[in-house]
Amino acid sequence: EAIQLIGGFSDPHFAIKHAPALKASLNDVGEFDGAYGPRLRPQYNALVDRLKSDADTRQAVLSIWRPADLLRESSKDYPCTLVLGFAVRRDKLNLSVVMRSNDVNWGFKNDVFQFTQLQCSIANILGIEAGVYRHTAFSMHLYERDFEWAFNLDYSARFNELSDAPAGICARSAHEMQATAMQIARGDDDFGHACQSHLWYRDSLAV
């Protein structure tokens, strides 16, 4: 999901290869109704231009949820994310994500990873560091099927105490952001070569 989010594309076959459970979300023509990549790609250049022209802008917002989603009577894939708001504060790029719905086990862990990857990529394009990541959900929930998982969690570990984390897809330009994602989608699993700093997650995660 992170690769397709940053690359601005949707490849159902690639997604299902790495996460077979996603197959249940395909529509009748084999596509995802709520795929984030195609929704965000047309907005990326404008977002970067807005932040470059005015570091104090309050208009650096990417929209994922569309009015058409509300009007669609049925779908296996309604977008869970509403908006992503970027703001430069103290020379670092902060990101605030607003979700309409978030499952603690399946959704939240994936969302934090993919959105902080995008945060790091945009920060690299701007030539600054990634700052605070904030995550807000109207409904944060846990399904009954995951109760055992939750009961067995080790709550002694904290995100900001981790010593190692994957470098991820941190591009330095809009072109590289998409090219890198496509390269990985074709089979290159070496994420680290495109990352400016392997410590990005420490600044991105505010726990």
GROMACS .gro file of N, CA and C in nm, residues 20-121:
model
  306
   20PRO      N    1  -0.271  -1.111   0.034
   20PRO     CA    2  -0.382  -1.185  -0.026
   20PRO      C    3  -0.520  -1.146   0.028
   21ALA      N    4  -0.526  -1.100   0.152
   21ALA     CA    5  -0.656  -1.065   0.211
   21ALA      C    6  -0.724  -0.950   0.137
   22LEU      N    7  -0.646  -0.872   0.065
   22LEU     CA    8  -0.703  -0.758  -0.008
   22LEU      C    9  -0.795  -0.801  -0.122
   23LYS      N   10  -0.785  -0.925  -0.163
   23LYS     CA   11  -0.868  -0.974  -0.274
   23LYS      C   12  -1.016  -0.956  -0.244
   24ALA      N   13  -1.051  -0.965  -0.116
   24ALA     CA   14  -1.192  -0.952  -0.077
   24ALA      C   15  -1.246  -0.812  -0.101
   25SER      N   16  -1.158  -0.714  -0.125
   25SER     CA   17  -1.201  -0.575  -0.145
   25SER      C   18  -1.215  -0.536  -0.291
   26LEU      N   19  -1.187  -0.627  -0.383
   26LEU     CA   20  -1.198  -0.597  -0.525
   26LEU      C   21  -1.343  -0.583  -0.569
   27ASN      N   22  -1.368  -0.494  -0.665
   27ASN     CA   23  -1.502  -0.482  -0.721
   27ASN      C   24  -1.522  -0.583  -0.834
   28ASP      N   25  -1.632  -0.574  -0.903
   28ASP     CA   26  -1.667  -0.674  -1.005
   28ASP      C   27  -1.573  -0.674  -1.125
   29VAL      N   28  -1.500  -0.566  -1.147
   29VAL     CA   29  -1.407  -0.559  -1.261
   29VAL      C   30  -1.262  -0.577  -1.217
   30GLY      N   31  -1.243  -0.620  -1.090
   30GLY     CA   32  -1.109  -0.649  -1.042
   30GLY      C   33  -1.027  -0.530  -1.001
   31GLU      N   34  -1.092  -0.422  -0.957
   31GLU     CA   35  -1.023  -0.302  -0.913
   31GLU      C   36  -1.068  -0.264  -0.772
   32PHE      N   37  -0.990  -0.174  -0.709
   32PHE     CA   38  -1.025  -0.122  -0.577
   32PHE      C   39  -1.098   0.011  -0.594
   33ASP      N   40  -1.222   0.020  -0.546
   33ASP     CA   41  -1.297   0.145  -0.557
   33ASP      C   42  -1.227   0.260  -0.484
   34GLY      N   43  -1.164   0.227  -0.371
   34GLY     CA   44  -1.109   0.333  -0.287
   34GLY      C   45  -0.958   0.347  -0.291
   35ALA      N   46  -0.893   0.297  -0.395
   35ALA     CA   47  -0.746   0.300  -0.402
   35ALA      C   48  -0.694   0.443  -0.385
   36TYR      N   49  -0.599   0.460  -0.293
   36TYR     CA   50  -0.549   0.593  -0.260
   36TYR      C   51  -0.459   0.652  -0.369
   37GLY      N   52  -0.374   0.569  -0.428
   37GLY     CA   53  -0.275   0.620  -0.523
   37GLY      C   54  -0.332   0.705  -0.634
   38PRO      N   55  -0.428   0.654  -0.712
   38PRO     CA   56  -0.485   0.734  -0.820
   38PRO      C   57  -0.557   0.860  -0.772
   39ARG      N   58  -0.610   0.857  -0.651
   39ARG     CA   59  -0.678   0.975  -0.598
   39ARG      C   60  -0.579   1.085  -0.562
   40LEU      N   61  -0.460   1.045  -0.516
   40LEU     CA   62  -0.362   1.143  -0.469
   40LEU      C   63  -0.266   1.192  -0.577
   41ARG      N   64  -0.240   1.109  -0.675
   41ARG     CA   65  -0.138   1.146  -0.774
   41ARG      C   66  -0.164   1.284  -0.838
   42PRO      N   67  -0.287   1.318  -0.879
   42PRO     CA   68  -0.309   1.449  -0.941
   42PRO      C   69  -0.286   1.566  -0.845
   43GLN      N   70  -0.278   1.538  -0.714
   43GLN     CA   71  -0.265   1.645  -0.615
   43GLN      C   72  -0.121   1.669  -0.571
   44TYR      N   73  -0.030   1.575  -0.598
   44TYR     CA   74   0.104   1.582  -0.542
   44TYR      C   75   0.181   1.707  -0.585
   45ASN      N   76   0.185   1.735  -0.714
   45ASN     CA   77   0.264   1.849  -0.762
   45ASN      C   78   0.212   1.981  -0.704
   46ALA      N   79   0.079   1.994  -0.699
   46ALA     CA   80   0.020   2.116  -0.643
   46ALA      C   81   0.053   2.130  -0.496
   47LEU      N   82   0.052   2.018  -0.424
   47LEU     CA   83   0.086   2.020  -0.282
   47LEU      C   84   0.229   2.069  -0.261
   48VAL      N   85   0.322   2.013  -0.335
   48VAL     CA   86   0.463   2.052  -0.322
   48VAL      C   87   0.482   2.198  -0.361
   49ASP      N   88   0.417   2.241  -0.469
   49ASP     CA   89   0.428   2.382  -0.512
   49ASP      C   90   0.375   2.475  -0.405
   50ARG      N   91   0.264   2.437  -0.341
   50ARG     CA   92   0.204   2.522  -0.237
   50ARG      C   93   0.299   2.536  -0.118
   51LEU      N   94   0.362   2.426  -0.078
   51LEU     CA   95   0.454   2.429   0.035
   51LEU      C   96   0.583   2.502   0.002
   52LYS      N   97   0.628   2.491  -0.123
   52LYS     CA   98   0.750   2.561  -0.164
   52LYS      C   99   0.728   2.712  -0.172
   53SER      N  100   0.613   2.752  -0.219
   53SER     CA  101   0.586   2.895  -0.238
   53SER      C  102   0.551   2.965  -0.107
   54ASP      N  103   0.497   2.889  -0.011
   54ASP     CA  104   0.459   2.949   0.117
   54ASP      C  105   0.472   2.845   0.227
   55ALA      N  106   0.582   2.850   0.299
   55ALA     CA  107   0.606   2.751   0.405
   55ALA      C  108   0.504   2.762   0.518
   56ASP      N  109   0.434   2.874   0.527
   56ASP     CA  110   0.335   2.893   0.633
   56ASP      C  111   0.193   2.860   0.587
   57THR      N  112   0.180   2.805   0.467
   57THR     CA  113   0.045   2.780   0.414
   57THR      C  114  -0.034   2.686   0.503
   58ARG      N  115  -0.164   2.713   0.509
   58ARG     CA  116  -0.257   2.625   0.579
   58ARG      C  117  -0.346   2.552   0.479
   59GLN      N  118  -0.301   2.549   0.354
   59GLN     CA  119  -0.382   2.490   0.246
   59GLN      C  120  -0.318   2.365   0.186
   60ALA      N  121  -0.214   2.313   0.251
   60ALA     CA  122  -0.145   2.194   0.199
   60ALA      C  123  -0.219   2.068   0.244
   61VAL      N  124  -0.331   2.043   0.181
   61VAL     CA  125  -0.419   1.933   0.220
   61VAL      C  126  -0.444   1.842   0.100
   62LEU      N  127  -0.426   1.713   0.122
   62LEU     CA  128  -0.459   1.611   0.022
   62LEU      C  129  -0.591   1.547   0.059
   63SER      N  130  -0.682   1.539  -0.036
   63SER     CA  131  -0.815   1.482  -0.009
   63SER      C  132  -0.824   1.342  -0.068
   64ILE      N  133  -0.869   1.248   0.012
   64ILE     CA  134  -0.890   1.112  -0.035
   64ILE      C  135  -1.039   1.082  -0.049
   65TRP      N  136  -1.115   1.111   0.054
   65TRP     CA  137  -1.260   1.088   0.048
   65TRP      C  138  -1.324   1.185  -0.051
   66ARG      N  139  -1.414   1.133  -0.131
   66ARG     CA  140  -1.484   1.213  -0.232
   66ARG      C  141  -1.634   1.209  -0.206
   67PRO      N  142  -1.708   1.312  -0.250
   67PRO     CA  143  -1.853   1.307  -0.236
   67PRO      C  144  -1.913   1.181  -0.299
   68ALA      N  145  -1.851   1.134  -0.408
   68ALA     CA  146  -1.903   1.015  -0.476
   68ALA      C  147  -1.900   0.892  -0.386
   69ASP      N  148  -1.808   0.891  -0.289
   69ASP     CA  149  -1.802   0.777  -0.197
   69ASP      C  150  -1.926   0.771  -0.109
   70LEU      N  151  -1.974   0.886  -0.068
   70LEU     CA  152  -2.095   0.891   0.013
   70LEU      C  153  -2.216   0.850  -0.068
   71LEU      N  154  -2.216   0.885  -0.197
   71LEU     CA  155  -2.331   0.857  -0.282
   71LEU      C  156  -2.331   0.714  -0.336
   72ARG      N  157  -2.217   0.644  -0.326
   72ARG     CA  158  -2.210   0.506  -0.373
   72ARG      C  159  -2.284   0.416  -0.274
   73GLU      N  160  -2.389   0.352  -0.320
   73GLU     CA  161  -2.474   0.276  -0.229
   73GLU      C  162  -2.406   0.154  -0.170
   74SER      N  163  -2.319   0.090  -0.247
   74SER     CA  164  -2.251  -0.029  -0.196
   74SER      C  165  -2.113  -0.040  -0.258
   75SER      N  166  -2.018  -0.087  -0.178
   75SER     CA  167  -1.882  -0.107  -0.225
   75SER      C  168  -1.810  -0.196  -0.124
   76LYS      N  169  -1.711  -0.271  -0.172
   76LYS     CA  170  -1.627  -0.351  -0.084
   76LYS      C  171  -1.504  -0.273  -0.039
   77ASP      N  172  -1.493  -0.149  -0.087
   77ASP     CA  173  -1.370  -0.073  -0.060
   77ASP      C  174  -1.398   0.076  -0.050
   78TYR      N  175  -1.461   0.117   0.059
   78TYR     CA  176  -1.476   0.260   0.086
   78TYR      C  177  -1.346   0.312   0.149
   79PRO      N  178  -1.295   0.426   0.106
   79PRO     CA  179  -1.172   0.479   0.168
   79PRO      C  180  -1.192   0.505   0.316
   80CYS      N  181  -1.098   0.462   0.396
   80CYS     CA  182  -1.104   0.485   0.541
   80CYS      C  183  -1.045   0.620   0.578
   81THR      N  184  -0.966   0.678   0.489
   81THR     CA  185  -0.897   0.804   0.517
   81THR      C  186  -0.970   0.920   0.451
   82LEU      N  187  -0.983   1.031   0.525
   82LEU     CA  188  -1.049   1.149   0.472
   82LEU      C  189  -0.948   1.246   0.411
   83VAL      N  190  -0.857   1.297   0.494
   83VAL     CA  191  -0.763   1.397   0.446
   83VAL      C  192  -0.626   1.380   0.511
   84LEU      N  193  -0.525   1.432   0.442
   84LEU     CA  194  -0.389   1.440   0.495
   84LEU      C  195  -0.348   1.587   0.492
   85GLY      N  196  -0.318   1.643   0.608
   85GLY     CA  197  -0.281   1.784   0.616
   85GLY      C  198  -0.134   1.802   0.651
   86PHE      N  199  -0.060   1.873   0.565
   86PHE     CA  200   0.083   1.897   0.585
   86PHE      C  201   0.106   2.039   0.634
   87ALA      N  202   0.203   2.055   0.721
   87ALA     CA  203   0.237   2.188   0.773
   87ALA      C  204   0.384   2.191   0.810
   88VAL      N  205   0.453   2.297   0.769
   88VAL     CA  206   0.594   2.316   0.805
   88VAL      C  207   0.599   2.394   0.936
   89ARG      N  208   0.659   2.333   1.036
   89ARG     CA  209   0.674   2.396   1.166
   89ARG      C  210   0.817   2.374   1.215
   90ARG      N  211   0.885   2.485   1.250
   90ARG     CA  212   1.024   2.478   1.296
   90ARG      C  213   1.111   2.402   1.197
   91ASP      N  214   1.089   2.432   1.069
   91ASP     CA  215   1.169   2.375   0.960
   91ASP      C  216   1.156   2.224   0.948
   92LYS      N  217   1.045   2.168   0.995
   92LYS     CA  218   1.017   2.026   0.977
   92LYS      C  219   0.876   2.011   0.923
   93LEU      N  220   0.855   1.904   0.845
   93LEU     CA  221   0.725   1.882   0.785
   93LEU      C  222   0.639   1.792   0.873
   94ASN      N  223   0.534   1.849   0.930
   94ASN     CA  224   0.440   1.772   1.011
   94ASN      C  225   0.328   1.719   0.923
   95LEU      N  226   0.271   1.608   0.964
   95LEU     CA  227   0.158   1.550   0.891
   95LEU      C  228   0.048   1.511   0.989
   96SER      N  229  -0.074   1.556   0.960
   96SER     CA  230  -0.192   1.519   1.038
   96SER      C  231  -0.287   1.443   0.947
   97VAL      N  232  -0.321   1.322   0.987
   97VAL     CA  233  -0.410   1.236   0.909
   97VAL      C  234  -0.542   1.221   0.982
   98VAL      N  235  -0.652   1.236   0.910
   98VAL     CA  236  -0.785   1.222   0.968
   98VAL      C  237  -0.856   1.105   0.900
   99MET      N  238  -0.895   1.008   0.981
   99MET     CA  239  -0.961   0.887   0.933
   99MET      C  240  -1.108   0.887   0.974
  100ARG      N  241  -1.192   0.834   0.889
  100ARG     CA  242  -1.332   0.814   0.931
  100ARG      C  243  -1.344   0.684   1.009
  101SER      N  244  -1.257   0.586   0.978
  101SER     CA  245  -1.267   0.454   1.038
  101SER      C  246  -1.129   0.390   1.041
  102ASN      N  247  -1.095   0.326   1.154
  102ASN     CA  248  -0.962   0.265   1.167
  102ASN      C  249  -0.968   0.141   1.255
  103ASP      N  250  -0.929   0.029   1.198
  103ASP     CA  251  -0.918  -0.095   1.274
  103ASP      C  252  -0.778  -0.101   1.334
  104VAL      N  253  -0.769  -0.124   1.463
  104VAL     CA  254  -0.641  -0.117   1.533
  104VAL      C  255  -0.540  -0.218   1.478
  105ASN      N  256  -0.585  -0.338   1.447
  105ASN     CA  257  -0.490  -0.441   1.403
  105ASN      C  258  -0.461  -0.433   1.254
  106TRP      N  259  -0.562  -0.443   1.172
  106TRP     CA  260  -0.540  -0.449   1.028
  106TRP      C  261  -0.505  -0.311   0.971
  107GLY      N  262  -0.582  -0.209   1.006
  107GLY     CA  263  -0.565  -0.080   0.941
  107GLY      C  264  -0.458   0.010   1.000
  108PHE      N  265  -0.464   0.030   1.131
  108PHE     CA  266  -0.379   0.132   1.194
  108PHE      C  267  -0.231   0.110   1.169
  109LYS      N  268  -0.184  -0.014   1.184
  109LYS     CA  269  -0.041  -0.041   1.167
  109LYS      C  270   0.004  -0.012   1.025
  110ASN      N  271  -0.079  -0.049   0.927
  110ASN     CA  272  -0.044  -0.022   0.788
  110ASN      C  273  -0.049   0.127   0.757
  111ASP      N  274  -0.151   0.194   0.812
  111ASP     CA  275  -0.169   0.336   0.782
  111ASP      C  276  -0.053   0.421   0.835
  112VAL      N  277  -0.012   0.396   0.958
  112VAL     CA  278   0.100   0.474   1.015
  112VAL      C  279   0.223   0.457   0.929
  113PHE      N  280   0.249   0.335   0.885
  113PHE     CA  281   0.368   0.312   0.803
  113PHE      C  282   0.357   0.385   0.669
  114GLN      N  283   0.247   0.367   0.597
  114GLN     CA  284   0.241   0.423   0.462
  114GLN      C  285   0.234   0.575   0.465
  115PHE      N  286   0.166   0.633   0.563
  115PHE     CA  287   0.156   0.778   0.566
  115PHE      C  288   0.285   0.846   0.612
  116THR      N  289   0.358   0.782   0.703
  116THR     CA  290   0.488   0.840   0.740
  116THR      C  291   0.589   0.824   0.627
  117GLN      N  292   0.573   0.721   0.544
  117GLN     CA  293   0.657   0.708   0.426
  117GLN      C  294   0.632   0.826   0.331
  118LEU      N  295   0.506   0.859   0.312
  118LEU     CA  296   0.471   0.972   0.227
  118LEU      C  297   0.522   1.103   0.287
  119GLN      N  298   0.508   1.117   0.418
  119GLN     CA  299   0.558   1.235   0.488
  119GLN      C  300   0.707   1.253   0.465
  120CYS      N  301   0.781   1.144   0.479
  120CYS     CA  302   0.926   1.149   0.460
  120CYS      C  303   0.960   1.186   0.316
  121SER      N  304   0.886   1.133   0.221
  121SER     CA  305   0.912   1.161   0.080
  121SER      C  306   0.889   1.309   0.048
   0.00000   0.00000   0.00000
